[in-house]
Coordinates of C-alpha atoms and ligand atoms in Angstrom, one line a residue:
M1 CA 17.5 26.0 0.7
S2 CA 20.0 27.1 -1.8
V3 CA 21.9 25.1 -4.4
H4 CA 25.0 25.9 -2.3
D5 CA 23.8 23.6 0.5
H6 CA 24.2 20.5 -1.7
P7 CA 27.2 18.3 -2.2
A8 CA 28.7 19.2 -5.6
H9 CA 28.2 15.7 -7.0
L10 CA 24.4 15.9 -6.6
L11 CA 24.3 18.8 -9.0
P12 CA 23.4 19.6 -11.6
H13 CA 22.5 16.2 -13.0
A14 CA 20.2 15.2 -10.1
L15 CA 18.2 18.4 -10.3
P16 CA 15.4 18.3 -12.8
S17 CA 15.2 21.3 -15.1
Y18 CA 11.7 22.3 -13.8
L19 CA 13.1 23.2 -10.3
N20 CA 14.7 26.5 -9.6
P21 CA 18.4 25.7 -8.6
D22 CA 18.4 28.7 -6.2
D23 CA 15.5 27.4 -4.3
V24 CA 15.4 23.6 -4.3
G25 CA 13.0 23.5 -1.3
P26 CA 12.1 20.2 0.5
W27 CA 13.2 18.2 -2.5
G28 CA 16.8 19.3 -1.7
T29 CA 16.4 17.8 1.8
Y30 CA 15.2 14.5 0.3
L31 CA 18.2 14.5 -2.1
Q32 CA 20.6 14.9 0.7
Q33 CA 18.9 12.0 2.6
V34 CA 19.3 9.7 -0.4
D35 CA 22.9 10.8 -0.7
R36 CA 23.6 9.8 2.9
V37 CA 22.3 6.3 2.3
T38 CA 24.0 5.5 -1.0
P39 CA 27.2 4.2 0.5
Y40 CA 25.1 1.5 2.2
L41 CA 23.3 0.2 -0.8
G42 CA 26.0 -2.1 -2.2
S43 CA 25.4 -3.2 -5.8
L44 CA 21.9 -1.7 -5.7
A45 CA 23.6 1.7 -5.7
R46 CA 23.7 1.3 -9.5
W47 CA 20.0 2.0 -9.5
V48 CA 20.0 4.9 -7.0
E49 CA 19.4 7.6 -9.7
T50 CA 15.9 6.1 -10.0
L51 CA 15.2 7.6 -6.5
K52 CA 16.5 11.0 -7.4
R53 CA 13.8 11.9 -9.9
P54 CA 10.0 11.4 -9.7
K55 CA 8.6 8.9 -12.3
R56 CA 5.7 11.2 -13.3
I57 CA 4.5 14.7 -12.5
L58 CA 1.1 16.2 -13.4
I59 CA 0.4 19.9 -13.0
V60 CA -3.2 20.9 -13.4
D61 CA -5.2 24.1 -13.6
V62 CA -8.2 23.9 -11.3
P63 CA -10.7 26.6 -12.3
I64 CA -13.9 26.9 -10.2
E65 CA -16.8 29.3 -10.0
M66 CA -16.7 31.2 -6.7
D67 CA -19.9 32.0 -4.8
D68 CA -19.8 35.6 -6.0
G69 CA -19.9 34.5 -9.6
S70 CA -16.2 35.1 -10.3
I71 CA -13.9 32.5 -11.7
A72 CA -10.8 31.6 -9.7
H73 CA -7.9 29.4 -10.9
F74 CA -5.8 27.2 -8.6
E75 CA -2.7 25.2 -9.3
G76 CA -2.8 21.5 -8.5
Y77 CA -0.3 18.7 -8.6
R78 CA -0.1 14.9 -8.5
V79 CA 3.4 13.4 -8.4
Q80 CA 4.2 9.7 -8.6
H81 CA 7.7 9.3 -7.3
N82 CA 8.2 5.6 -7.7
L83 CA 5.9 2.7 -8.6
S84 CA 8.4 -0.2 -8.5
R85 CA 6.7 -1.9 -5.5
G86 CA 3.0 -1.2 -6.3
P87 CA 0.5 1.5 -7.1
G88 CA 1.2 5.1 -6.0
K89 CA 0.0 6.0 -2.5
G90 CA 0.0 9.3 -0.7
G91 CA -2.1 12.2 0.6
V92 CA -3.5 15.4 -0.9
R93 CA -2.6 18.7 0.7
F94 CA -4.5 21.9 0.5
H95 CA -2.3 24.8 1.6
Q96 CA -1.4 28.2 0.3
D97 CA 2.3 27.4 0.3
V98 CA 2.2 24.1 -1.6
T99 CA 4.9 24.0 -4.3
L100 CA 6.0 21.4 -6.8
S101 CA 9.3 20.9 -4.9
E102 CA 7.2 20.2 -1.7
V103 CA 4.9 17.7 -3.4
M104 CA 7.9 16.0 -5.1
A105 CA 9.6 15.6 -1.7
L106 CA 6.4 14.4 0.0
S107 CA 5.9 11.8 -2.8
A108 CA 9.4 10.5 -2.4
W109 CA 9.0 10.2 1.4
M110 CA 5.9 8.1 0.7
S111 CA 8.0 5.7 -1.4
I112 CA 10.5 5.4 1.5
K113 CA 7.8 5.1 4.1
N114 CA 5.7 2.5 2.3
A115 CA 8.8 0.4 1.7
A116 CA 9.9 0.8 5.3
V117 CA 6.7 -0.7 6.7
N118 CA 6.6 -3.1 3.7
V119 CA 3.1 -2.2 2.4
P120 CA 2.8 -3.0 -1.3
Y121 CA 2.8 0.5 -2.6
G122 CA 4.9 3.0 -4.4
G123 CA 5.0 6.7 -3.4
A124 CA 2.9 9.5 -4.6
K125 CA 1.5 12.8 -3.3
G126 CA -0.8 15.6 -4.4
G127 CA -1.7 19.1 -3.5
I128 CA -3.4 22.3 -4.4
R129 CA -2.0 25.7 -3.8
V130 CA -4.9 27.2 -1.9
D131 CA -5.9 28.6 1.5
P132 CA -8.9 26.4 2.1
R133 CA -10.0 28.5 5.1
K134 CA -10.9 31.3 2.6
L135 CA -13.3 29.1 0.6
S136 CA -16.9 28.3 1.4
K137 CA -17.9 24.6 1.7
G138 CA -19.5 24.7 -1.7
E139 CA -16.3 26.3 -3.3
L140 CA -14.2 23.6 -1.5
E141 CA -16.3 20.9 -2.9
R142 CA -16.1 22.3 -6.5
L143 CA -12.3 22.7 -6.1
T144 CA -11.9 19.1 -4.9
R145 CA -14.1 17.6 -7.6
R146 CA -12.5 19.5 -10.4
Y147 CA -9.0 18.6 -9.1
T148 CA -10.0 14.9 -8.9
S149 CA -11.3 15.0 -12.4
E150 CA -8.1 16.6 -13.7
I151 CA -5.8 14.1 -12.0
G152 CA -8.2 11.3 -13.1
L153 CA -5.6 10.4 -15.7
L154 CA -3.3 9.1 -13.0
I155 CA -5.4 7.9 -10.1
G156 CA -7.4 4.6 -9.7
P157 CA -7.7 1.7 -7.2
T158 CA -4.8 -0.2 -8.8
K159 CA -2.9 2.9 -10.1
D160 CA -2.6 5.6 -7.5
I161 CA -4.7 6.0 -4.3
P162 CA -4.9 9.4 -2.6
A163 CA -5.6 10.0 1.1
P164 CA -6.0 13.0 3.5
D165 CA -3.1 15.3 4.4
V166 CA -2.9 18.8 5.8
N167 CA -6.3 20.5 5.5
T168 CA -8.0 17.6 3.8
N169 CA -10.2 15.0 5.6
A170 CA -12.8 12.3 5.3
Q171 CA -15.2 14.7 3.6
T172 CA -12.6 15.6 1.0
M173 CA -12.1 11.9 0.3
A174 CA -15.8 11.3 0.0
W175 CA -16.0 14.0 -2.7
M176 CA -12.9 12.5 -4.5
M177 CA -14.4 9.0 -4.4
D178 CA -17.7 10.2 -5.7
T179 CA -16.2 12.3 -8.5
Y180 CA -13.9 9.4 -9.7
S181 CA -16.9 7.0 -9.4
M182 CA -19.1 9.4 -11.5
N183 CA -16.4 9.7 -14.2
T184 CA -15.9 5.9 -14.4
G185 CA -19.5 4.8 -14.0
S186 CA -18.8 2.7 -11.0
T187 CA -18.6 3.0 -7.2
A188 CA -14.9 2.8 -6.8
T189 CA -14.4 2.9 -3.0
G190 CA -10.8 1.7 -3.3
V191 CA -9.7 4.9 -5.2
V192 CA -9.0 6.8 -2.0
T193 CA -8.4 5.9 1.6
G194 CA -9.3 8.0 4.7
K195 CA -13.0 7.9 3.6
P196 CA -15.9 8.1 6.1
V197 CA -16.6 4.7 7.6
D198 CA -20.0 4.5 6.0
L199 CA -18.5 4.9 2.5
G200 CA -15.9 2.0 2.8
G201 CA -13.6 3.8 5.2
S202 CA -11.8 1.9 7.9
L203 CA -12.3 2.1 11.6
G204 CA -9.2 3.5 13.3
R205 CA -8.0 5.4 10.2
V206 CA -8.5 8.9 11.6
E207 CA -6.3 8.1 14.7
A208 CA -3.9 5.8 12.9
T209 CA -1.0 8.2 12.2
G210 CA -1.1 9.5 15.8
R211 CA -1.3 6.0 17.1
G212 CA 1.7 5.0 15.1
V213 CA 3.6 8.0 16.4
F214 CA 2.7 6.9 19.9
T215 CA 3.6 3.3 19.3
V216 CA 7.1 4.0 17.9
G217 CA 7.7 6.6 20.6
V218 CA 6.9 4.1 23.3
E219 CA 9.2 1.5 21.8
A220 CA 12.1 3.9 21.5
A221 CA 11.5 5.3 25.0
K222 CA 11.9 1.8 26.4
L223 CA 15.2 1.5 24.5
I224 CA 16.7 4.7 25.9
G225 CA 15.2 4.2 29.4
L226 CA 12.8 7.2 29.2
P227 CA 9.6 6.5 31.3
I228 CA 6.4 7.7 29.5
E229 CA 4.6 8.2 32.8
G230 CA 5.4 11.8 33.8
A231 CA 7.4 12.6 30.6
R232 CA 7.0 16.2 29.4
L233 CA 5.8 16.6 25.8
A234 CA 5.9 19.5 23.4
V235 CA 3.8 19.2 20.2
Q236 CA 3.8 21.4 17.1
G237 CA 0.6 21.1 15.2
F238 CA -2.5 19.9 17.0
G239 CA -4.5 18.6 14.1
N240 CA -5.1 15.0 13.1
V241 CA -1.6 13.7 13.9
G242 CA -0.4 16.0 16.7
G243 CA -3.8 16.0 18.5
T244 CA -4.1 12.2 18.5
A245 CA -0.5 11.6 19.5
G246 CA -0.8 14.2 22.3
K247 CA -4.0 12.5 23.5
L248 CA -2.5 9.0 23.5
F249 CA 0.7 10.1 25.3
A250 CA -1.4 12.0 27.9
D251 CA -3.6 8.9 28.4
A252 CA -0.4 7.0 29.1
G253 CA 0.6 9.4 31.8
A254 CA 2.7 12.0 29.9
K255 CA 2.2 15.7 30.4
V256 CA 1.7 17.9 27.3
V257 CA 3.5 21.1 28.5
A258 CA 3.6 23.1 25.2
V259 CA 1.6 23.2 22.0
Q260 CA 2.1 25.4 18.9
D261 CA -0.1 25.7 15.9
H262 CA -0.9 28.3 13.2
T263 CA -3.0 30.3 15.8
G264 CA -0.4 30.5 18.6
S265 CA 1.9 28.8 21.1
I266 CA 0.7 27.8 24.6
Y267 CA 2.5 26.6 27.7
N268 CA 1.5 25.0 31.0
P269 CA 4.3 23.3 33.0
D270 CA 1.8 21.1 34.8
G271 CA 0.5 19.7 31.6
V272 CA -2.6 21.0 29.7
D273 CA -6.0 19.2 29.9
V274 CA -5.7 17.5 26.5
P275 CA -9.4 16.7 25.9
A276 CA -10.3 20.3 26.8
L277 CA -7.6 21.6 24.4
L278 CA -8.9 19.3 21.6
E279 CA -12.4 20.7 22.1
H280 CA -11.0 24.3 22.1
V281 CA -9.2 23.5 18.8
R282 CA -12.4 22.0 17.3
S283 CA -14.6 25.0 18.3
Q284 CA -12.0 27.9 17.8
G285 CA -9.9 26.6 15.0
G286 CA -6.6 26.4 16.9
V287 CA -4.9 26.4 20.3
G288 CA -4.6 30.2 20.5
G289 CA -6.6 31.7 23.4
F290 CA -6.9 28.3 25.2
P291 CA -7.8 29.3 28.8
G292 CA -5.9 26.4 30.5
A293 CA -2.4 27.6 29.6
Q294 CA -0.4 30.8 29.1
S295 CA 0.7 32.0 25.7
M296 CA 4.3 32.1 24.7
A297 CA 6.4 33.6 21.9
A298 CA 6.6 31.3 18.9
D299 CA 10.4 31.1 18.9
D300 CA 10.4 30.0 22.6
F301 CA 8.4 26.9 21.8
W302 CA 11.6 25.2 20.6
A303 CA 13.5 25.9 23.8
V304 CA 10.7 24.5 26.1
N305 CA 11.9 22.2 28.9
C306 CA 10.6 18.8 27.7
D307 CA 11.6 15.1 27.2
I308 CA 9.7 14.5 23.9
L309 CA 9.2 16.9 21.1
I310 CA 6.6 16.0 18.4
P311 CA 6.7 18.2 15.3
A312 CA 3.3 17.5 13.6
A313 CA 2.8 20.5 11.3
L314 CA 4.9 21.2 8.2
E315 CA 8.4 20.7 6.7
G316 CA 11.6 22.5 7.7
Q317 CA 10.3 23.5 11.2
I318 CA 13.4 22.2 13.0
N319 CA 16.4 23.8 11.3
K320 CA 19.8 25.2 11.9
D321 CA 18.4 28.3 13.6
N322 CA 16.5 26.5 16.4
A323 CA 17.9 22.9 16.6
H324 CA 20.5 23.8 19.2
R325 CA 17.8 25.2 21.5
I326 CA 15.9 21.9 21.7
Q327 CA 15.9 20.3 25.2
A328 CA 14.1 17.1 24.3
K329 CA 15.8 13.7 24.6
M330 CA 13.7 12.4 21.7
V331 CA 12.1 14.0 18.7
I332 CA 9.2 12.0 17.1
E333 CA 8.5 13.2 13.6
G334 CA 4.7 13.2 13.1
A335 CA 5.0 15.7 10.3
N336 CA 6.7 14.8 7.0
G337 CA 10.1 16.4 6.6
P338 CA 10.1 18.6 9.7
T339 CA 13.9 18.4 10.3
T340 CA 16.4 19.7 7.8
P341 CA 19.7 17.7 7.3
E342 CA 21.7 20.5 9.1
A343 CA 19.3 20.2 12.1
D344 CA 19.6 16.4 12.0
D345 CA 23.3 16.7 12.5
I346 CA 23.0 19.3 15.3
L347 CA 20.5 17.0 17.1
H348 CA 22.7 14.0 16.6
D349 CA 25.7 15.9 18.1
K350 CA 23.5 16.9 21.1
G351 CA 22.6 13.2 21.6
V352 CA 18.9 13.7 20.8
L353 CA 17.3 10.6 19.3
V354 CA 15.3 11.5 16.2
L355 CA 12.6 9.0 15.1
P356 CA 12.1 10.0 11.5
D357 CA 8.9 10.6 9.6
V358 CA 9.5 7.7 7.3
I359 CA 8.9 5.3 10.2
A360 CA 7.3 7.3 12.9
N361 CA 4.3 8.6 10.9
A362 CA 3.8 5.4 8.8
G363 CA 0.7 4.4 10.9
G364 CA -1.6 6.4 8.6
V365 CA -0.6 4.7 5.4
T366 CA -0.6 1.3 7.2
V367 CA -4.3 1.6 8.1
S368 CA -4.9 3.1 4.6
Y369 CA -3.5 -0.2 3.3
F370 CA -6.0 -2.0 5.6
E371 CA -8.8 0.2 4.3
W372 CA -7.9 -0.6 0.7
V373 CA -7.7 -4.3 1.4
Q374 CA -11.1 -4.2 3.1
D375 CA -12.6 -2.3 0.2
F376 CA -11.3 -4.9 -2.3
S377 CA -12.7 -7.8 -0.3
S378 CA -15.8 -5.9 0.9
F379 CA -15.2 -7.4 4.3
F380 CA -14.6 -5.1 7.2
W381 CA -12.6 -5.6 10.3
S382 CA -13.2 -4.6 13.9
E383 CA -11.4 -1.6 15.4
D384 CA -9.6 -3.8 17.9
E385 CA -8.3 -6.0 15.0
I386 CA -7.1 -2.9 13.1
N387 CA -5.3 -1.4 16.0
A388 CA -3.7 -4.7 17.0
R389 CA -2.4 -5.2 13.4
L390 CA -1.3 -1.6 13.2
V391 CA 0.7 -1.8 16.5
R392 CA 2.3 -5.1 15.4
I393 CA 3.4 -3.7 12.0
M394 CA 4.8 -0.5 13.6
Q395 CA 6.6 -2.4 16.3
E396 CA 8.2 -4.9 13.9
A397 CA 9.2 -2.3 11.4
F398 CA 10.7 -0.1 14.1
A399 CA 12.6 -3.0 15.6
A400 CA 14.0 -3.9 12.2
V401 CA 15.3 -0.3 11.5
W402 CA 16.6 0.1 15.0
Q403 CA 18.7 -3.1 14.5
V404 CA 20.1 -1.7 11.2
A405 CA 20.9 1.6 12.9
Q406 CA 22.9 -0.2 15.6
E407 CA 24.7 -2.5 13.2
N408 CA 25.8 0.3 10.9
K409 CA 26.1 3.0 13.6
V410 CA 23.9 5.3 11.7
S411 CA 20.9 7.4 12.6
V412 CA 17.4 5.9 12.6
R413 CA 16.6 8.0 9.5
T414 CA 19.5 6.6 7.5
A415 CA 18.7 3.1 8.8
T416 CA 15.1 3.5 7.6
F417 CA 16.3 4.8 4.2
I418 CA 18.7 1.8 4.0
V419 CA 15.9 -0.7 4.6
A420 CA 13.4 1.1 2.3
C421 CA 15.8 1.9 -0.6
Q422 CA 17.0 -1.7 -0.7
R423 CA 13.5 -2.9 -1.0
I424 CA 12.6 -0.4 -3.7
L425 CA 15.8 -0.8 -5.7
H426 CA 15.7 -4.6 -5.4
A427 CA 12.1 -4.5 -6.8
R428 CA 13.4 -2.2 -9.6
E429 CA 16.3 -4.6 -10.4
M430 CA 14.0 -7.7 -10.5
R431 CA 11.5 -5.9 -12.8
G432 CA 14.3 -4.7 -15.0
L433 CA 14.1 -1.7 -17.4
Y434 CA 11.5 -1.6 -20.0
P435 CA 12.0 -1.9 -23.0
Ligands
NAD1 P1 -4.0 18.8 10.0 O1 -4.5 19.8 8.9 O2 -5.0 18.0 10.7 O3 -3.2 19.7 11.1 C1 -2.1 20.5 10.7 C2 -1.6 21.2 12.0 O4 -0.5 22.0 11.7 C3 -2.7 22.2 12.5 O5 -2.7 22.1 14.0 C4 -2.2 23.6 12.1 O6 -2.5 24.6 13.0 C5 -0.7 23.3 12.2 N1 0.1 24.3 11.4 C6 -0.1 24.7 10.2 N2 0.8 25.6 9.8 C7 1.5 25.9 10.9 C8 2.6 26.7 11.2 N3 3.1 27.6 10.3 N4 3.2 26.7 12.5 C9 2.7 25.9 13.4 N5 1.7 25.0 13.2 C10 1.1 25.0 12.0 O7 -2.9 17.9 9.3 P2 -2.3 16.5 9.7 O8 -3.0 15.5 8.9 O9 -2.3 16.4 11.2 O10 -0.8 16.6 9.2 C11 0.2 17.2 9.9 C12 1.6 16.6 9.4 O11 1.6 15.2 9.5 C13 1.8 16.9 7.9 O12 3.3 17.1 7.8 C14 1.4 15.7 7.2 O13 2.1 15.5 6.0 C15 1.8 14.6 8.2 N6 1.2 13.3 8.1 C16 -0.2 13.2 8.1 C17 -0.8 12.0 8.0 C18 -2.2 11.8 8.2 O14 -2.7 10.6 8.1 N7 -3.0 12.8 8.3 C19 0.0 10.9 7.8 C20 1.4 11.0 7.8 C21 2.0 12.3 7.9

């Protein structure tokens, strides 16, 4: 995204000096989203600049010894966007394309999301610019431990609590928890969420984001009169979020007709066998080559005849080049930031309902909150209890933003930003500025 895509009044004061104005990246998308909500903030708009710059950014060098004896250096980040409502909370991403702009945007979307579902957290995010598939397990462990140690200045059970994101998982969290615990001389289970269940993790956390996507999708489908039974689904990204959401929709009678991931795009108009596809992804590393479907060109994925489209991979996937080709009646954002503001407008004009990331994928952080609460009290809940509480929070939060969207005649994204920004800025106003 270039600087020219931004309304003039956003620039240059809103753009921090450490970002390249010619390539603002996902942070530019976030700034435009805040800009759209500002007219609805009333007297709280006085504080809106707080949302347009992260509170704190840490960039760390992560050197590790590789298996062949050489030394490799990786760049790592931890960004705390806003801590007005509580400690920072947000995942850690390992990906070769991670940038500061991306981590900034992801941290900001965490602030919005946490406020939207009213969990007592601010927003944070971390990442390392690395292709983890090129590292051995030992190298990955050393990378994770050194990164955790480097960001140890910022994280802690009452300060900032990381969790899994793209290419990180329960094992990554176990290493992070152990490293932090070694450095502090304690067993600090509450420093990360998404841990293995035997190490203070929560039942239901692995599926929580996908379950939240499904829950919000079902609620919205009722409102627009779209039956889930027989609905055709296209899913981009078949990892933790996309795979779980695809499975839950298929269990409810929907047909997963197209799936795309980093290994290929597949299509089956009768619906793929989802458990078989999940097993293929587990054993082969991706959907490419799945025998129960035909392969299709990557670009054609966006034009597939479907009712529901779930982007569950990376940012900026639905953009001005492909948005007009989308056939779906409803887009449920499993991924963070998958739709650019231009694409949002195109989809709106086509009458496509977009359920934004900041509400649709909030199920993960909601169960992370449950995990953190369970760790503090050392008292663990049953899976049924967790899923029931998750569904209730997601349904109530979605109903609240839907009502705001109807009242103000705005998109669900803007409505979610209205609810969330009001909560964050109200907290900011009550706390006041120090000194
Ligand atoms: P994951 O690593 O389990 O899966 C990522 C998926 O994206 C994989 O299927 C991968 O093949 C696919 N992918 C990667 N690059 C791609 C490309 N260029 N084109 C098509 N597909 C590509 O990660 P995840 O945890 O499922 O996260 C997916 C998205 O959901 C991310 O945007 C993440 O920030 C968001 N999210 C995750 C959680 C969570 O709890 N894991 C919570 C909220 C939001």
